[in-house]
Short mmCIF file of C-alpha atoms and ligand atoms in Angstrom, two decimals:
data_model
loop_
_atom_site.label_atom_id
_atom_site.label_comp_id
_atom_site.label_asym_id
_atom_site.label_seq_id
_atom_site.Cartn_x
_atom_site.Cartn_y
_atom_site.Cartn_z
CA SER A 1 -30.35 -15.28 -92.83
CA PHE A 2 -28.27 -14.32 -95.87
CA LEU A 3 -27.67 -18.08 -96.67
CA ASP A 4 -31.40 -18.33 -96.97
CA VAL A 5 -31.53 -15.58 -99.34
CA VAL A 6 -28.85 -17.09 -101.48
CA VAL A 7 -30.37 -20.61 -101.34
CA ASN A 8 -33.95 -19.20 -101.58
CA ASN A 9 -32.97 -16.68 -105.19
CA ASP A 10 -31.03 -20.11 -106.78
CA LEU A 11 -28.07 -17.49 -106.58
CA SER A 12 -25.01 -19.08 -108.37
CA LEU A 13 -22.40 -18.93 -105.41
CA GLU A 14 -20.35 -22.06 -105.83
CA GLY A 15 -19.77 -23.85 -102.42
CA TYR A 16 -21.57 -21.08 -100.19
CA GLY A 17 -23.17 -22.11 -97.23
CA ALA A 18 -21.78 -25.74 -97.70
CA CYS A 19 -22.76 -26.70 -94.32
CA GLU A 20 -26.01 -25.40 -94.68
CA GLY A 21 -26.28 -23.28 -91.36
CA THR A 22 -25.12 -25.96 -89.16
CA LEU A 23 -21.77 -23.58 -88.33
CA THR A 24 -18.74 -26.07 -89.48
CA CYS A 25 -17.93 -24.60 -92.78
CA SER A 26 -17.39 -21.02 -93.14
CA THR A 27 -17.52 -20.70 -96.58
CA CYS A 28 -20.68 -18.61 -95.92
CA HIS A 29 -18.23 -16.07 -94.72
CA LEU A 30 -19.23 -12.15 -95.95
CA VAL A 31 -17.41 -9.45 -95.21
CA PHE A 32 -19.46 -6.13 -94.53
CA LYS A 33 -18.66 -2.28 -95.01
CA LYS A 34 -18.07 -1.07 -91.73
CA GLU A 35 -20.95 1.53 -92.01
CA ASP A 36 -23.29 -2.02 -92.99
CA PHE A 37 -21.71 -4.12 -89.78
CA GLU A 38 -22.63 -1.50 -87.27
CA GLN A 39 -26.29 -1.61 -88.12
CA LEU A 40 -26.28 -5.48 -87.63
CA PRO A 41 -28.07 -6.38 -84.82
CA ASP A 42 -25.64 -8.50 -83.08
CA ARG A 43 -21.65 -9.45 -83.31
CA PRO A 44 -20.12 -12.85 -83.82
CA GLU A 45 -19.65 -14.62 -80.64
CA GLY A 46 -19.47 -18.24 -79.41
CA GLU A 47 -20.10 -20.62 -82.17
CA GLU A 48 -19.94 -18.22 -84.86
CA SER A 49 -16.58 -16.60 -83.78
CA ASP A 50 -14.77 -19.70 -83.44
CA MET A 51 -15.68 -20.78 -87.17
CA LEU A 52 -15.00 -17.34 -88.32
CA GLU A 53 -11.26 -17.79 -87.27
CA LEU A 54 -10.83 -20.41 -89.74
CA ALA A 55 -12.25 -18.34 -92.72
CA ARG A 56 -9.87 -17.14 -95.30
CA GLY A 57 -9.24 -13.39 -95.33
CA VAL A 58 -11.34 -12.49 -92.04
CA THR A 59 -11.74 -9.01 -91.04
CA ASP A 60 -12.85 -6.99 -88.33
CA THR A 61 -16.36 -6.61 -90.37
CA SER A 62 -16.53 -10.22 -91.24
CA ARG A 63 -19.60 -12.63 -90.45
CA LEU A 64 -20.98 -15.59 -91.20
CA GLY A 65 -23.92 -15.45 -93.40
CA CYS A 66 -25.72 -18.29 -91.77
CA GLN A 67 -25.70 -16.44 -88.74
CA VAL A 68 -26.97 -12.66 -89.92
CA PHE A 69 -30.72 -12.29 -89.81
FE1 FES B 101 -21.57 -23.31 -92.99
FE2 FES B 101 -22.69 -20.81 -92.25
S1 FES B 101 -22.91 -22.46 -93.65
S2 FES B 101 -21.01 -21.72 -91.11
#
């Protein structure tokens, strides 16, 4: 997932992925460019969709990084 990329590369994004991918935080919120969003294999649904509603600045092309593989 995008969260794994951040963790595995020791990227310094303070607070990103606070719940370690357990879908309880929304700190891994990403906003994709429309053309990139359309290339993703799936759309947010279920728990991801619910948690996205709590993210700040959510857009039509938002995803949670821990759910994008
Ligand atoms: Fe918490 Fe993605 S890391 S919801």
